[in-house]
PDB file of C-alpha atoms and ligand atoms in Angstrom:
ATOM      1  CA  MET N 286      11.691 -38.704 -10.237  1.00 49.00           C
ATOM      2  CA  SER N 287      11.046 -35.237  -8.828  1.00 61.00           C
ATOM      3  CA  ILE N 288       7.786 -33.502  -9.614  1.00 82.00           C
ATOM      4  CA  GLY N 289       7.861 -29.843 -10.615  1.00 91.00           C
ATOM      5  CA  LYS N 290       5.505 -27.147  -9.381  1.00 95.00           C
ATOM      6  CA  LEU N 291       2.514 -25.900 -11.301  1.00 97.00           C
ATOM      7  CA  ILE N 292       2.474 -22.111 -10.918  1.00 97.00           C
ATOM      8  CA  VAL N 293      -0.364 -19.924 -12.156  1.00 98.00           C
ATOM      9  CA  LEU N 294       0.306 -16.233 -12.753  1.00 98.00           C
ATOM     10  CA  SER N 295      -2.875 -14.236 -13.044  1.00 98.00           C
ATOM     11  CA  GLY N 296      -4.125 -10.724 -12.377  1.00 96.00           C
ATOM     12  CA  PRO N 297      -6.136  -7.963 -13.998  1.00 95.00           C
ATOM     13  CA  GLY N 298      -5.633  -7.113 -17.646  1.00 91.00           C
ATOM     14  CA  GLY N 299      -3.001  -4.385 -18.021  1.00 91.00           C
ATOM     15  CA  VAL N 300      -1.108  -5.248 -14.811  1.00 95.00           C
ATOM     16  CA  GLY N 301       1.999  -6.387 -16.702  1.00 94.00           C
ATOM     17  CA  LYS N 302       1.864 -10.201 -16.663  1.00 95.00           C
ATOM     18  CA  SER N 303       3.373 -10.559 -20.126  1.00 91.00           C
ATOM     19  CA  THR N 304       6.402  -8.382 -19.242  1.00 94.00           C
ATOM     20  CA  ILE N 305       7.113 -10.655 -16.259  1.00 96.00           C
ATOM     21  CA  VAL N 306       6.787 -13.743 -18.462  1.00 94.00           C
ATOM     22  CA  LYS N 307       9.206 -12.298 -21.018  1.00 93.00           C
ATOM     23  CA  VAL N 308      11.886 -11.999 -18.312  1.00 95.00           C
ATOM     24  CA  LEU N 309      11.114 -15.406 -16.782  1.00 94.00           C
ATOM     25  CA  LYS N 310      11.593 -17.033 -20.187  1.00 92.00           C
ATOM     26  CA  THR N 311      15.320 -16.442 -19.722  1.00 93.00           C
ATOM     27  CA  HIS N 312      15.209 -18.603 -16.548  1.00 90.00           C
ATOM     28  CA  PRO N 313      15.787 -22.276 -17.417  1.00 87.00           C
ATOM     29  CA  GLU N 314      13.985 -23.541 -14.291  1.00 83.00           C
ATOM     30  CA  PHE N 315      10.615 -22.641 -15.832  1.00 92.00           C
ATOM     31  CA  PHE N 316       8.662 -24.379 -18.566  1.00 95.00           C
ATOM     32  CA  PHE N 317       6.073 -22.206 -20.318  1.00 95.00           C
ATOM     33  CA  SER N 318       2.839 -23.670 -21.497  1.00 92.00           C
ATOM     34  CA  VAL N 319       1.777 -22.557 -24.989  1.00 96.00           C
ATOM     35  CA  SER N 320      -1.977 -21.944 -24.978  1.00 98.00           C
ATOM     36  CA  ALA N 321      -4.415 -22.495 -27.803  1.00 98.00           C
ATOM     37  CA  THR N 322      -6.504 -19.490 -28.804  1.00 98.00           C
ATOM     38  CA  THR N 323      -9.179 -18.603 -31.321  1.00 98.00           C
ATOM     39  CA  ARG N 324      -7.991 -14.998 -31.571  1.00 95.00           C
ATOM     40  CA  LEU N 325      -6.029 -13.890 -34.631  1.00 95.00           C
ATOM     41  CA  PRO N 326      -2.243 -13.518 -34.379  1.00 95.00           C
ATOM     42  CA  ARG N 327      -0.948  -9.994 -33.761  1.00 91.00           C
ATOM     43  CA  PRO N 328       1.911  -8.740 -35.930  1.00 92.00           C
ATOM     44  CA  GLY N 329       5.070 -10.663 -35.060  1.00 93.00           C
ATOM     45  CA  GLU N 330       3.298 -13.511 -33.222  1.00 93.00           C
ATOM     46  CA  VAL N 331       4.403 -16.909 -34.487  1.00 96.00           C
ATOM     47  CA  ASP N 332       2.067 -19.919 -34.425  1.00 97.00           C
ATOM     48  CA  GLY N 333       3.291 -22.450 -31.851  1.00 96.00           C
ATOM     49  CA  GLU N 334       5.374 -19.837 -30.008  1.00 93.00           C
ATOM     50  CA  ALA N 335       3.055 -17.127 -28.672  1.00 91.00           C
ATOM     51  CA  TYR N 336       0.025 -19.376 -29.044  1.00 96.00           C
ATOM     52  CA  HIS N 337      -1.334 -22.242 -31.081  1.00 98.00           C
ATOM     53  CA  PHE N 338      -3.745 -20.283 -33.250  1.00 98.00           C
ATOM     54  CA  VAL N 339      -6.762 -22.482 -33.936  1.00 98.00           C
ATOM     55  CA  SER N 340     -10.202 -22.127 -35.522  1.00 98.00           C
ATOM     56  CA  ASP N 341     -13.436 -22.182 -33.522  1.00 98.00           C
ATOM     57  CA  GLN N 342     -14.095 -25.724 -34.746  1.00 98.00           C
ATOM     58  CA  GLU N 343     -10.650 -26.919 -33.707  1.00 98.00           C
ATOM     59  CA  PHE N 344     -11.125 -25.344 -30.269  1.00 98.00           C
ATOM     60  CA  ASP N 345     -14.529 -27.068 -29.924  1.00 98.00           C
ATOM     61  CA  SER N 346     -13.019 -30.437 -30.732  1.00 98.00           C
ATOM     62  CA  MET N 347     -10.161 -29.874 -28.259  1.00 98.00           C
ATOM     63  CA  ILE N 348     -12.779 -29.210 -25.552  1.00 98.00           C
ATOM     64  CA  GLN N 349     -14.757 -32.297 -26.531  1.00 98.00           C
ATOM     65  CA  SER N 350     -11.735 -34.566 -26.434  1.00 98.00           C
ATOM     66  CA  GLY N 351     -10.792 -33.301 -22.959  1.00 98.00           C
ATOM     67  CA  GLU N 352      -7.494 -31.804 -24.068  1.00 98.00           C
ATOM     68  CA  PHE N 353      -7.684 -28.733 -21.829  1.00 98.00           C
ATOM     69  CA  LEU N 354      -6.585 -28.353 -18.239  1.00 98.00           C
ATOM     70  CA  GLU N 355      -8.649 -25.156 -18.310  1.00 98.00           C
ATOM     71  CA  TRP N 356     -10.135 -22.805 -20.856  1.00 98.00           C
ATOM     72  CA  ALA N 357     -11.991 -19.491 -20.787  1.00 97.00           C
ATOM     73  CA  GLU N 358     -13.407 -16.767 -22.942  1.00 96.00           C
ATOM     74  CA  PHE N 359     -11.741 -13.364 -22.820  1.00 92.00           C
ATOM     75  CA  ALA N 360     -12.458 -10.272 -24.920  1.00 84.00           C
ATOM     76  CA  GLY N 361     -14.390 -12.214 -27.546  1.00 89.00           C
ATOM     77  CA  ALA N 362     -11.905 -15.073 -28.048  1.00 96.00           C
ATOM     78  CA  ARG N 363     -11.296 -18.422 -26.333  1.00 98.00           C
ATOM     79  CA  TYR N 364      -8.022 -19.423 -24.686  1.00 98.00           C
ATOM     80  CA  GLY N 365      -7.041 -22.794 -23.240  1.00 98.00           C
ATOM     81  CA  THR N 366      -4.110 -24.671 -21.685  1.00 98.00           C
ATOM     82  CA  PRO N 367      -3.460 -28.126 -23.231  1.00 98.00           C
ATOM     83  CA  ASN N 368      -2.958 -30.804 -20.547  1.00 96.00           C
ATOM     84  CA  ALA N 369      -0.345 -33.007 -22.170  1.00 97.00           C
ATOM     85  CA  PRO N 370       2.735 -30.713 -22.333  1.00 96.00           C
ATOM     86  CA  VAL N 371       2.062 -29.485 -18.771  1.00 96.00           C
ATOM     87  CA  ASP N 372       1.953 -33.030 -17.372  1.00 95.00           C
ATOM     88  CA  ALA N 373       5.027 -34.069 -19.341  1.00 95.00           C
ATOM     89  CA  ALA N 374       7.073 -31.113 -18.046  1.00 94.00           C
ATOM     90  CA  LEU N 375       5.924 -31.631 -14.426  1.00 94.00           C
ATOM     91  CA  ALA N 376       6.892 -35.308 -14.642  1.00 93.00           C
ATOM     92  CA  LEU N 377      10.381 -34.224 -15.714  1.00 92.00           C
ATOM     93  CA  GLY N 378      10.623 -32.118 -12.547  1.00 92.00           C
ATOM     94  CA  LYS N 379      10.210 -28.775 -14.294  1.00 92.00           C
ATOM     95  CA  ASN N 380       8.245 -25.879 -12.833  1.00 95.00           C
ATOM     96  CA  VAL N 381       5.432 -25.034 -15.200  1.00 96.00           C
ATOM     97  CA  LEU N 382       4.162 -21.474 -15.439  1.00 96.00           C
ATOM     98  CA  LEU N 383       0.702 -20.660 -16.772  1.00 97.00           C
ATOM     99  CA  GLU N 384       0.005 -17.000 -17.516  1.00 96.00           C
ATOM    100  CA  ILE N 385      -3.782 -17.009 -17.683  1.00 97.00           C
ATOM    101  CA  GLU N 386      -6.818 -14.916 -16.803  1.00 94.00           C
ATOM    102  CA  ILE N 387      -8.834 -15.395 -13.629  1.00 95.00           C
ATOM    103  CA  ALA N 388     -11.631 -17.747 -14.728  1.00 96.00           C
ATOM    104  CA  GLY N 389      -8.944 -20.169 -15.922  1.00 97.00           C
ATOM    105  CA  ALA N 390      -6.977 -19.798 -12.665  1.00 97.00           C
ATOM    106  CA  ARG N 391     -10.139 -20.825 -10.753  1.00 97.00           C
ATOM    107  CA  GLN N 392     -10.439 -23.990 -12.859  1.00 98.00           C
ATOM    108  CA  VAL N 393      -6.804 -24.899 -12.160  1.00 98.00           C
ATOM    109  CA  ARG N 394      -7.494 -24.351  -8.432  1.00 96.00           C
ATOM    110  CA  SER N 395     -10.370 -26.827  -8.475  1.00 96.00           C
ATOM    111  CA  LYS N 396      -8.542 -29.470 -10.543  1.00 95.00           C
ATOM    112  CA  ARG N 397      -5.027 -29.263  -9.109  1.00 95.00           C
ATOM    113  CA  ARG N 398      -4.973 -28.830  -5.354  1.00 92.00           C
ATOM    114  CA  ASP N 399      -1.182 -28.605  -5.381  1.00 93.00           C
ATOM    115  CA  ALA N 400      -1.001 -25.680  -7.855  1.00 96.00           C
ATOM    116  CA  LEU N 401       0.445 -22.389  -6.580  1.00 97.00           C
ATOM    117  CA  LEU N 402      -1.759 -19.475  -7.544  1.00 98.00           C
ATOM    118  CA  VAL N 403      -0.088 -16.079  -7.755  1.00 98.00           C
ATOM    119  CA  PHE N 404      -2.052 -12.862  -8.211  1.00 98.00           C
ATOM    120  CA  LEU N 405      -0.148  -9.942  -9.696  1.00 98.00           C
ATOM    121  CA  GLU N 406      -1.495  -6.647  -8.347  1.00 97.00           C
ATOM    122  CA  PRO N 407      -0.888  -3.085  -9.511  1.00 97.00           C
ATOM    123  CA  PRO N 408       0.564  -0.692  -6.893  1.00 96.00           C
ATOM    124  CA  SER N 409      -2.826   1.095  -7.010  1.00 96.00           C
ATOM    125  CA  PHE N 410      -5.950   1.128  -9.126  1.00 96.00           C
ATOM    126  CA  ASN N 411      -4.938   4.579 -10.405  1.00 96.00           C
ATOM    127  CA  GLU N 412      -1.704   3.147 -11.783  1.00 95.00           C
ATOM    128  CA  LEU N 413      -3.601   0.351 -13.482  1.00 96.00           C
ATOM    129  CA  GLU N 414      -5.953   2.916 -15.002  1.00 95.00           C
ATOM    130  CA  GLU N 415      -2.979   4.888 -16.323  1.00 94.00           C
ATOM    131  CA  ARG N 416      -1.550   1.745 -17.902  1.00 92.00           C
ATOM    132  CA  ILE N 417      -4.866   0.840 -19.484  1.00 91.00           C
ATOM    133  CA  ARG N 418      -5.321   4.404 -20.770  1.00 91.00           C
ATOM    134  CA  GLY N 419      -1.749   4.302 -22.081  1.00 88.00           C
ATOM    135  CA  ARG N 420      -2.833   1.853 -24.771  1.00 75.00           C
ATOM    136  CA  ALA N 421      -3.679   4.713 -27.068  1.00 68.00           C
ATOM    137  CA  THR N 422      -5.336   2.552 -29.693  1.00 74.00           C
ATOM    138  CA  ASP N 423      -8.397   1.873 -27.494  1.00 78.00           C
ATOM    139  CA  SER N 424     -11.556   4.000 -27.778  1.00 87.00           C
ATOM    140  CA  GLU N 425     -12.972   5.596 -24.590  1.00 90.00           C
ATOM    141  CA  GLU N 426     -15.756   3.010 -24.646  1.00 91.00           C
ATOM    142  CA  ARG N 427     -13.246   0.168 -24.790  1.00 88.00           C
ATOM    143  CA  VAL N 428     -11.158   1.767 -22.021  1.00 91.00           C
ATOM    144  CA  LYS N 429     -14.287   1.963 -19.802  1.00 92.00           C
ATOM    145  CA  ALA N 430     -15.065  -1.715 -20.474  1.00 91.00           C
ATOM    146  CA  ARG N 431     -11.482  -2.723 -19.646  1.00 90.00           C
ATOM    147  CA  LEU N 432     -11.550  -0.681 -16.417  1.00 94.00           C
ATOM    148  CA  ALA N 433     -14.844  -2.270 -15.331  1.00 94.00           C
ATOM    149  CA  LEU N 434     -13.421  -5.733 -16.018  1.00 93.00           C
ATOM    150  CA  ALA N 435     -10.212  -4.870 -14.125  1.00 94.00           C
ATOM    151  CA  ARG N 436     -12.276  -3.870 -11.057  1.00 95.00           C
ATOM    152  CA  GLU N 437     -14.038  -7.233 -11.128  1.00 95.00           C
ATOM    153  CA  GLU N 438     -10.745  -9.068 -11.589  1.00 95.00           C
ATOM    154  CA  MET N 439      -9.139  -7.219  -8.652  1.00 96.00           C
ATOM    155  CA  ALA N 440     -11.916  -8.537  -6.398  1.00 96.00           C
ATOM    156  CA  ALA N 441     -10.625 -12.098  -6.979  1.00 96.00           C
ATOM    157  CA  ALA N 442      -7.220 -11.415  -5.372  1.00 97.00           C
ATOM    158  CA  ASN N 443      -8.047 -13.087  -2.053  1.00 96.00           C
ATOM    159  CA  GLU N 444      -8.766 -16.424  -3.786  1.00 96.00           C
ATOM    160  CA  PHE N 445      -5.039 -16.743  -4.575  1.00 98.00           C
ATOM    161  CA  ASP N 446      -2.248 -18.304  -2.493  1.00 97.00           C
ATOM    162  CA  HIS N 447       0.109 -15.356  -2.979  1.00 97.00           C
ATOM    163  CA  ARG N 448      -0.321 -11.721  -3.933  1.00 97.00           C
ATOM    164  CA  VAL N 449       2.629  -9.914  -5.446  1.00 97.00           C
ATOM    165  CA  VAL N 450       2.564  -6.161  -6.096  1.00 97.00           C
ATOM    166  CA  ASN N 451       4.091  -5.157  -9.417  1.00 97.00           C
ATOM    167  CA  HIS N 452       6.265  -2.268  -8.170  1.00 96.00           C
ATOM    168  CA  ARG N 453       9.285  -3.356 -10.191  1.00 96.00           C
ATOM    169  CA  VAL N 454       9.629  -6.191 -12.711  1.00 96.00           C
ATOM    170  CA  GLU N 455      12.816  -7.543 -11.031  1.00 96.00           C
ATOM    171  CA  GLU N 456      11.067  -7.795  -7.652  1.00 96.00           C
ATOM    172  CA  VAL N 457       8.205  -9.826  -9.103  1.00 97.00           C
ATOM    173  CA  VAL N 458      10.592 -12.101 -11.003  1.00 96.00           C
ATOM    174  CA  GLU N 459      12.577 -12.695  -7.800  1.00 96.00           C
ATOM    175  CA  ALA N 460       9.392 -13.483  -5.861  1.00 96.00           C
ATOM    176  CA  LEU N 461       8.338 -16.064  -8.457  1.00 96.00           C
ATOM    177  CA  VAL N 462      11.778 -17.662  -8.627  1.00 94.00           C
ATOM    178  CA  SER N 463      11.835 -18.039  -4.851  1.00 93.00           C
ATOM    179  CA  LEU N 464       8.283 -19.446  -4.723  1.00 93.00           C
ATOM    180  CA  ALA N 465       9.290 -22.023  -7.333  1.00 92.00           C
ATOM    181  CA  ALA N 466      12.390 -22.998  -5.338  1.00 91.00           C
ATOM    182  CA  ARG N 467      10.518 -23.387  -2.025  1.00 86.00           C
ATOM    183  CA  GLN N 468      10.087 -26.973  -0.805  1.00 71.00           C
TER     184      GLN N 468
HETATM  185  P1  LIG O  31      -3.823 -11.773 -25.132  1.00 62.86           P
HETATM  186  O1  LIG O  31      -4.894 -11.931 -26.165  1.00 62.86           O
HETATM  187  O2  LIG O  31      -3.591 -10.328 -24.787  1.00 62.86           O
HETATM  188  O3  LIG O  31      -2.564 -12.511 -25.497  1.00 62.86           O
HETATM  189  O4  LIG O  31      -4.351 -12.462 -23.789  1.00 62.86           O
HETATM  190  C1  LIG O  31      -5.555 -12.056 -23.216  1.00 62.86           C
HETATM  191  C2  LIG O  31      -5.737 -12.713 -21.849  1.00 62.86           C
HETATM  192  O5  LIG O  31      -5.850 -14.128 -22.011  1.00 62.86           O
HETATM  193  C3  LIG O  31      -4.580 -12.488 -20.886  1.00 62.86           C
HETATM  194  O6  LIG O  31      -5.129 -12.094 -19.626  1.00 62.86           O
HETATM  195  C4  LIG O  31      -3.917 -13.843 -20.769  1.00 62.86           C
HETATM  196  O7  LIG O  31      -3.373 -14.045 -19.481  1.00 62.86           O
HETATM  197  C5  LIG O  31      -5.094 -14.758 -20.992  1.00 62.86           C
HETATM  198  N1  LIG O  31      -4.713 -16.105 -21.452  1.00 62.86           N
HETATM  199  C6  LIG O  31      -3.726 -16.457 -22.309  1.00 62.86           C
HETATM  200  N2  LIG O  31      -3.685 -17.793 -22.472  1.00 62.86           N
HETATM  201  C7  LIG O  31      -4.668 -18.305 -21.692  1.00 62.86           C
HETATM  202  C8  LIG O  31      -5.131 -19.647 -21.410  1.00 62.86           C
HETATM  203  O8  LIG O  31      -4.628 -20.646 -21.911  1.00 62.86           O
HETATM  204  N3  LIG O  31      -6.177 -19.758 -20.568  1.00 62.86           N
HETATM  205  C9  LIG O  31      -6.787 -18.699 -19.982  1.00 62.86           C
HETATM  206  N4  LIG O  31      -7.783 -18.937 -19.147  1.00 62.86           N
HETATM  207  N5  LIG O  31      -6.371 -17.423 -20.204  1.00 62.86           N
HETATM  208  C10 LIG O  31      -5.328 -17.243 -21.055  1.00 62.86           C
END
């Protein structure tokens, strides 16, 4: 039986990871892991599709029973990747894509030597700042906090196997498809 590739897509908040994932979901060669999170659903998010929305207690018991490949705290909520569906999909020869933040990517690196870690970079920090400021609902204080976090996250880029600049969505999608197909 062939074994699929475990691919981690990470990068600073606001860089556009979720747009890339939306396009990749139309590619049958990828299996997408559904994370568990303690944050509340946003309008339109369906339990079991966007995330498994769980309580703090449920998340604690998932940690205790060793269900997570990795988990991390981000913006006041916890997020984690359940092991079982990832292993099942890899065993079926599927490429599994995890769209996670950087602390989680580091845990995958230490547990799965064969994982491919991809860092999505903005064309420049100014462009990232524009994107972050474009989320008009955030207060100036929140924008400043997000920018400070993004600077820290950008410093992790050299820990990754591949860096892909998000000039155009199609280019990034193509880069990921060809990384997945590489022997
Ligand atoms: P959001 O709340 O906007 O959906 O996601 C916030 C951040 O959490 C994003 O950077 C996303 O990549 C990250 N994230 C989503 N699921 C997981 C997960 O299972 N593990 C980790 N470590 N990060 C996750």
